[in-house]
Backbone as a ProteinNet text record, in pm:
[ID]
protein_1_A
[PRIMARY]
XXXXXXXXXXXXXXXXXXXXXXXXXXXXXXXXXXXXXXXXXXXXXXXXXXXXXXXXXXXXXXXXXXXXXXXXXXXXXXXXXXXXXXXXXXXXXXXXXXXXXXXXXXXXXXXXXXXXXXXXXXXXXXXXXXXXXXXXXXXXXXXXXXXXXXXXXXXX
[TERTIARY]
9702.6	9597.1	9535.5	9405.3	9333.9	9270.6	9207.8	9129.7	9180.1	9269	9296.7	9419.8	9486.3	9605.4	9572.4	9471.3	9435.9	9391.8	9299.7	9264.8	9382.1	9474.5	9591.8	9677.5	9684.8	9757.2	9691.3	9559.1	9486.3	9516.4	9511.5	9543.4	9686.7	9779	9918.3	9926.8	9861.6	9864	9808.3	9701.5	9644.6	9739.8	9806.2	9902.1	10019.7	10056.5	10166.2	10120.2	9988.9	9929.6	9965	9952.2	9996.8	9905	9967.7	9893.4	9849.7	9776.3	9711.5	9805.1	9918.5	10006.6	10075.7	10110.3	10174.2	10072.8	9949.7	9843.8	9824.1	9815.1	9796.9	9915.3	10035.8	10155.5	10157.5	10116.9	10112.5	10009.5	9895.7	9792.4	9835.9	9900	9948.6	10058.1	10150.1	10255.7	10200.2	10091.6	10032.3	9969.9	9935.8	9880.3	9977.5	10080.2	10170.1	10225.7	10275.4	10331.6	10234.2	10105.6	10010.3	9977.9	10035.4	10022.6	10093.5	10177.9	10242.3	10140.3	10019.2	9914.5	9877.2	9895.7	9869	9964.3	10093	10194.8	10171.4	10142.5	10119.8	10009.6	9900	9786.6	9798.1	9843.4	9839.3	9964.2	10079	10202.8	10259.1	10276.3	10339.4	10243.5	10115	10016	10025.8	10045.5	10051.1	10160.4	10273.8	10382.7	10440.3	10444.2	10494.7	10432.5	10447.1	10384.2	10426	10328.5	10360	10442.8	10455.7	10540.8	10689.2	10722.7	10861.9	10900.4	10805.7	10838.8	10910.7	10989	11073.2	10993.9	10868.3	10790.2	10751.4	10770.3	10742.6	10870.1	10985	11112.7	11167.1	11172.7	11219.8	11360.2	11450.8	11587.5	11586.9	11501.4	11488.3	11448.5	11347.2	11298.4	11397.6	11475.1	11577.6	11680.6	11727.2	11827.3	11765.9	11651.9	11586.4	11541	11481.4	11434.2	11547.7	11657.7	11773.2	11827	11835.3	11884.9	11792.3	11662.7	11566.4	11566.7	11577.9	11580.4	11703.9	11818.6	11942	11929	11879.5	11863.3	11765.2	11655.5	11556.6	11614.4	11690.1	11751.2	11845.3	11918	12014	11947.5	11846	11787.8	11659.6	11571.1	11441.6	11397.7	11456.5	11425	11276.9	11203.3	11060.6	10981.9	11038	10969.2	10988.8	11077.3	11106.8	10984.5	10895.9	10778.7	10689.7	10670.2	10587.3	10655.2	10782.7	10857.9	10859.4	10877.5	10875.1	10740.8	10631.3	10497.8	10479.6	10528.2	10519.4	10597.6	10721.1	10804.5	10749.1	10693.3	10629.7	10508.8	10434	10321.6	10367	10475.7	10529.3	10574.7	10644.7	10689.3	10569.3	10464.3	10343.1	10281.9	10279.3	10227.3	10304.1	10436.2	10518.7	10496.3	10484.1	10456.7	10321.3	10220.8	10088.3	10085.3	10158.2	10164.3	10238.6	10324.1	10393.5	10295.3	10189.5	10093.8	10036.7	9982.5	9922.4	9957.3	10041.3	10071.3	10212	10306.8	10445.2	10527.2	10640.4	10734.6	10875.3	10956.6	11093.8	11188.7	11175.7	11257.3	11405.6	11442.1	11583.3	11646.2	11569.1	11625.4	11738.5	11853.8	11886.4	11945.7	11959.2	12017.6	11917.6	11787.4	11685	11560.4	11492.2	11366.4	11246	11270.6	11163.3	11069.3	10938.1	10837.9	10798.9	10841.3	10810.2	10666.1	10592.6	10454	10425.6	10339.8	10305	10186.5	10097.9	9980.7	9962.8	9952.9	9930.9	9782.4	9735.8	9595.1	9582.8	9528.2	9514.9	9406.1	9421.5	9322.4	9204.5	9110.2	8994.3	8869.8	8875.2	8758.4	8790.5	8689.8	8705.9	8792	8802.8	8883.9	8968.4	9091.3	9182.5	9126.8	9050.6	8994.9	8899	8816.7	8724.6	8800.4	8910.4	8991.2	9040.3	9083.9	9130.6	9015.3	8903.7	8790.3	8732.3	8742.2	8684.1	8786.7	8910.2	9015.5	9013.9	9051.3	9050.3	9138.3	9242.6	9333.6	9264.1	9151.2	9077.5	9022.6	9014.2	8969.8	9063.4	9192.7	9288.1	9249.6	9207.3	9164.6	9041.4	8948	8827	8860.4	8957.1	8998.5	9061.3	9141	9201.7	9093.7	8998.1	8886.2	8809.8	8784.2	8710.4	8787.6	8918.8	9001.7	8999.5	9012.1	9011.9	8878.1	8769.4	8636.1	8615.1	8656.2	8641.5	8724.3	8848.3	8931.9	8874.1	8817.6	8758.2	8641.6	8551.9	8436.1	8476.2	8581.4	8629.8	8681.7	8749.5	8801	8685.9	8579.9	8465.3	8391.2	8397.3	8323.3	8406.5	8537.6	8621.6	8663.5
10850	10801.5	10675.6	10674	10557.2	10479.6	10549.3	10481.4	10506.1	10599.9	10646.8	10585.9	10490.3	10435.3	10360.2	10277.1	10203.2	10296.2	10389.6	10480.8	10568.5	10599.3	10677.5	10597	10465.5	10379.2	10377.9	10382.9	10390.4	10521.9	10631.9	10763.1	10762	10704.8	10693.9	10614.4	10499.4	10417.1	10490.7	10564.4	10643.5	10754.4	10817.7	10924.2	10868.5	10743.6	10678.6	10620.9	10632.5	10570.5	10420.9	10358.9	10220.7	10120	10015.7	9901.7	9816.6	9710.7	9631.6	9588.1	9525.8	9473.4	9585.1	9691.3	9804.2	9874	9887.3	9945.2	9861.8	9731.3	9642.6	9654	9662.2	9674.1	9806.7	9914.5	10045.5	10044.7	9984.4	9978	9888.3	9776	9686.8	9755	9823.5	9896.3	10005.2	10067.6	10176.5	10128.3	9999.8	9945.8	9853.2	9806.5	9705	9739.6	9861	9887.4	9865.1	9878.6	9861.1	9715.2	9621.6	9481.1	9455.3	9549.6	9535.3	9540.3	9586.3	9591.1	9451.4	9351.1	9213.2	9176.4	9201.2	9174.1	9262.8	9389.5	9488	9442.1	9392.1	9351.8	9209.5	9115.3	8974.6	8924.4	8988.2	8938.3	9035.4	9159.8	9257.9	9318.4	9287.9	9340.5	9492.4	9560	9706.6	9765.1	9695.4	9736.3	9873.4	9908.5	10039.3	10075.1	10201.1	10253.2	10168.8	10127	10040.1	10111.3	10241.7	10311.4	10294.6	10222.7	10188.3	10053.5	9978.9	9853.1	9883.4	9787.6	9806.3	9849.1	9807.2	9840.8	9987.7	10060.4	10204	10287.1	10227.3	10296.9	10328	10456.9	10493.7	10441.4	10441.8	10393.4	10246.6	10167.3	10026.8	10016.1	10093.8	10085.6	10143.5	10241.7	10296.3	10188.8	10118.5	10012.7	9892.8	9846.9	9730.3	9759.1	9875.7	9911.9	9921.1	9984.4	9994.7	9855.8	9770.9	9634.3	9557.3	9566.8	9496.2	9549.6	9680.5	9738.4	9694.3	9691.4	9644.9	9497.8	9417	9273.8	9251.2	9323.1	9307.1	9348.4	9455.8	9501.1	9395.5	9327.4	9225.7	9092.5	9054.9	8921.5	8919.5	9016.2	9015.9	9159.1	9221.5	9361.7	9389	9289.9	9310.8	9336.9	9298.1	9317.7	9458.5	9536.2	9670	9760.6	9767.1	9854.1	9811.7	9682.9	9634	9663.7	9635	9664.6	9814.5	9892.7	10038.3	10087.6	10029.5	10065.6	10031.1	9913.9	9871.3	9966.6	9996.9	10086.1	10228.4	10273.1	10406.1	10408.3	10299.6	10289.2	10296.2	10229.2	10234.1	10376	10439.7	10578.1	10669.4	10650.2	10729.4	10704.2	10578.5	10544.1	10619.4	10616.9	10683.8	10835	10892.4	11036.1	11070.4	10990.8	11017.6	10997.8	10898.5	10878.2	10991.3	11060.6	11175.4	11287.8	11295.4	11404.4	11411.1	11299.8	11305	11183.8	11095.9	10974.9	10968.3	11025.8	11025.4	10913.9	10951.5	10856.1	10891.9	10791.1	10811.3	10835.7	10951.6	10985	10994	11023.1	11038.8	10910.2	10800.4	10675.5	10633.9	10589.9	10538.8	10642.5	10765.7	10864.7	10914.5	10897.5	10941.6	10855.4	10830.7	10755.5	10849.9	10978	11077.4	11054.6	11050.1	11036.8	11175.8	11208.1	11338.1	11338.3	11441.3	11455.4	11601.7	11624.9	11761	11815	11726.9	11768.2	11670.9	11722.5	11639.4	11629.3	11506.1	11482.7	11456.8	11552.1	11532.5	11431.1	11364.7	11266.8	11341.8	11379.9	11457.7	11371.4	11248	11159.4	11036.1	10954.3	10835.3	10727.9	10729.3	10631.4	10707.6	10660.1	10731.7	10742.5	10642.7	10648.3	10766.6	10786.7	10900.8	11032.9	11039	11161.4	11192.1	11088.5	11108.8	11146.5	11077.2	11102.6	11242.9	11298	11429.1	11542.3	11510.8	11612.4	11667.8	11795.7	11858.7	11784.2	11715.4	11645.5	11531.7	11484.5	11378.4	11426.3	11557.4	11611.3	11568.9	11551.3	11503.3	11362.8	11278.6	11143.6	11148	11234.1	11247.8	11297.7	11388.1	11439.8	11328.6	11242.5	11130.4	11035	11003.7	10918.9	10981.6	11111.4	11180.5	11175	11195.4	11189.9	11049.8	10947.9	10809.8	10774.9	10813.6	10785	10859.4	10984.8	11063.2	11001.7	10961.2	10898.9	10765.7	10690.7	10562.6	10583.3	10676	10697.3	10767.6	10848.1	10911.1	10804.2	10703.6	10592.9	10514.1	10497.5	10420.2	10490.6	10623.8	10698	10727.5	10710	10740.6	10616.8
10215.2	10127.6	10187	10179.7	10229.7	10114.3	10022.3	9918	9776	9755.9	9619.7	9553	9615.7	9551	9421.8	9423.3	9301.4	9188.8	9213.4	9103.3	9060.3	9150.5	9109.1	9012.2	9033.5	8939.3	8803.2	8801.8	8674.7	8603.8	8678.6	8620	8566.3	8641.7	8596.1	8466.6	8462.8	8341.5	8221.3	8241.7	8132.2	8090.3	8187.9	8155.9	8075.4	8103.7	8031.1	7897.5	7869.7	7749.8	7745.1	7861.8	7880.5	7813.3	7763.4	7713	7832.4	7807	7911.3	8024.3	7993.2	8098.1	8174.4	8107.7	8176.2	8265.9	8219.4	8301.5	8427.4	8411.5	8526.7	8623	8568.8	8653.4	8728.6	8662.7	8728.5	8840.9	8816	8919.2	9035	9004.2	9110	9191	9122.8	9193.7	9282.8	9240.6	9318.3	9448.7	9458.2	9583	9655.8	9587.9	9643.9	9781.6	9805.9	9938.6	10053.7	10030.1	10138.7	10169.6	10094.8	10133.3	10265.8	10308.2	10438.9	10552.6	10523	10625.3	10674.9	10591.5	10633.5	10747.2	10727.2	10829.7	10952.1	10927.6	11033	11129.2	11073.7	11157.1	11210.6	11127.9	11166.2	11237.4	11214.5	11273.5	11377	11338.1	11427.7	11529.9	11518.4	11611.4	11624.9	11511.5	11504.8	11593.8	11600.8	11691.4	11657.7	11529.3	11488.2	11354.4	11316.4	11194.5	11073.6	10994.5	10880.3	10773.2	10778.4	10680.9	10711.1	10818.4	10845.6	10785.5	10731.8	10663.8	10532.2	10486.4	10368.3	10245.4	10232.2	10112.7	10106.6	10216.7	10218.9	10230.5	10206.1	10218	10078	10040.6	9906.5	9873.6	9969.2	9942.9	9901.8	9963.3	9925.2	9778.8	9739.2	9601.3	9501.7	9542.7	9454	9420.1	9521.4	9501	9429.5	9478.7	9419.2	9276.5	9255.9	9122.7	9021.7	9061	8970.6	8936.4	9037.6	9015.5	8921.6	8945.3	8860	8716.9	8701.5	8566.7	8489.7	8556.5	8490.8	8453.2	8547	8518.9	8404.8	8404.5	8297.4	8162.8	8163.1	8037.4	7980.9	8068.8	8025.2	7991.5	8068	8056.3	7973.4	7995.9	7929.1	7899.7	7797.3	7767.4	7741.2	7693.8	7666.8	7794.7	7909.8	8037.8	8092.9	8031.6	8084.3	8097.4	7998.7	8016.3	8134.3	8152.1	8262.2	8395	8405	8527	8554.5	8449.3	8465.2	8515.5	8464.9	8512.8	8659.9	8699.8	8839.7	8930.3	8892.4	8974.1	8975.9	8865.5	8863.8	8957.1	8961.5	9053.3	9198.6	9229.8	9366.6	9399.6	9307.2	9331	9355.2	9277.8	9296.5	9434.9	9475.4	9608	9717.1	9708.6	9809.5	9808.4	9690.3	9681.5	9743.7	9714	9769.5	9920.8	9970.6	10115.5	10185.6	10114.3	10172.1	10201.4	10124.3	10139.6	10280.8	10331.6	10465.6	10551.6	10501.9	10578.3	10634.1	10563.4	10607.9	10546	10488.7	10428.9	10476.2	10503.8	10552.8	10434.4	10373.8	10256.8	10288.9	10411.8	10449.7	10502.2	10507.2	10554.3	10461.6	10510	10642.5	10738.8	10697.5	10788.6	10892.5	10865	10958.8	10941.5	11051	11047.2	11043.8	11031.2	11031.7	10913.4	10942.4	10837.2	10789	10668.7	10609.6	10561.9	10599.6	10558.7	10526.8	10431.1	10393.3	10473.1	10515.1	10593.5	10709.4	10827.9	10945.3	10972.9	10988.5	11017.7	11167.9	11241.4	11386.5	11419.6	11532.6	11578.5	11638.8	11554.5	11599.9	11618	11573.8	11579.2	11663.8	11686.8	11770.5	11704.3	11573.3	11499.9	11398.4	11376.7	11287	11145.3	11100.4	10964.8	10953	11053.5	11051.1	11049.3	11124.1	11123.8	10983.5	10910.4	10772.9	10680.2	10692.1	10602.9	10619.6	10740	10766.6	10762.2	10726.4	10714.3	10571.6	10555.9	10423.3	10323.2	10369.3	10277.5	10203.2	10255.5	10186.4	10052.3	10033.7	9904.9	9792	9823.7	9722.2	9676.7	9769.7	9732.4	9643.7	9681	9599.4	9459.2	9448.8	9317.9	9233.5	9296.6	9223.5	9174.3	9261.3	9219.3	9102.5	9112	9005.9	8874.9	8881.7	8760.5	8699.9	8783.7	8733.9	8669.5	8733.9	8678.5	8547.2	8543.1	8419.8	8306.7	8336.8	8234.2	8188	8279.7	8243.4	8146.6	8179	8092.3	7963.3	7966.7	7843.6	7747.8	7802.2	7720.9	7659	7733.3	7685	7572.8	7569.4	7468.1	7343.1	7350.2	7232.1	7159.5
[MASK]
++++++++++++++++++++++++++++++++++++++++++++++++++++++++++++++++++++++++++++++++++++++++++++++++++++++++++++++++++++++++++++++++++++++++++++++++++++++++++++

């Protein structure tokens, strides 16, 4: 996914019938893993695929998410819906990146990036290859769903 993580978080929040803070958390979680692009470009000089950073590793989020949920339940139960929205957004991000980007679902036993559709380098820039590949239709569908849900909310 290149453009559809934020609208996917909106669709998720609407599916959860989320209130304002949970909606915001779901949308933030849906884009959060891609903040690793700052490190990828400015520090690591694109040394390796950014989906190998901890923010794109499902095992990391399984352990961290479970720990945070337990801590929130014990310390601040009112934060559970917001935390749940954030973690659901991250899970959605990882699922969507599996579609055409690759996620290391088997880590730590394997570094293999599992992907459902491979986007070949057919254009001069990788972004163009993604934009002109049939898998980009999924992104357009997510955008269409988010826009439709937004305007449906405005009319009801």
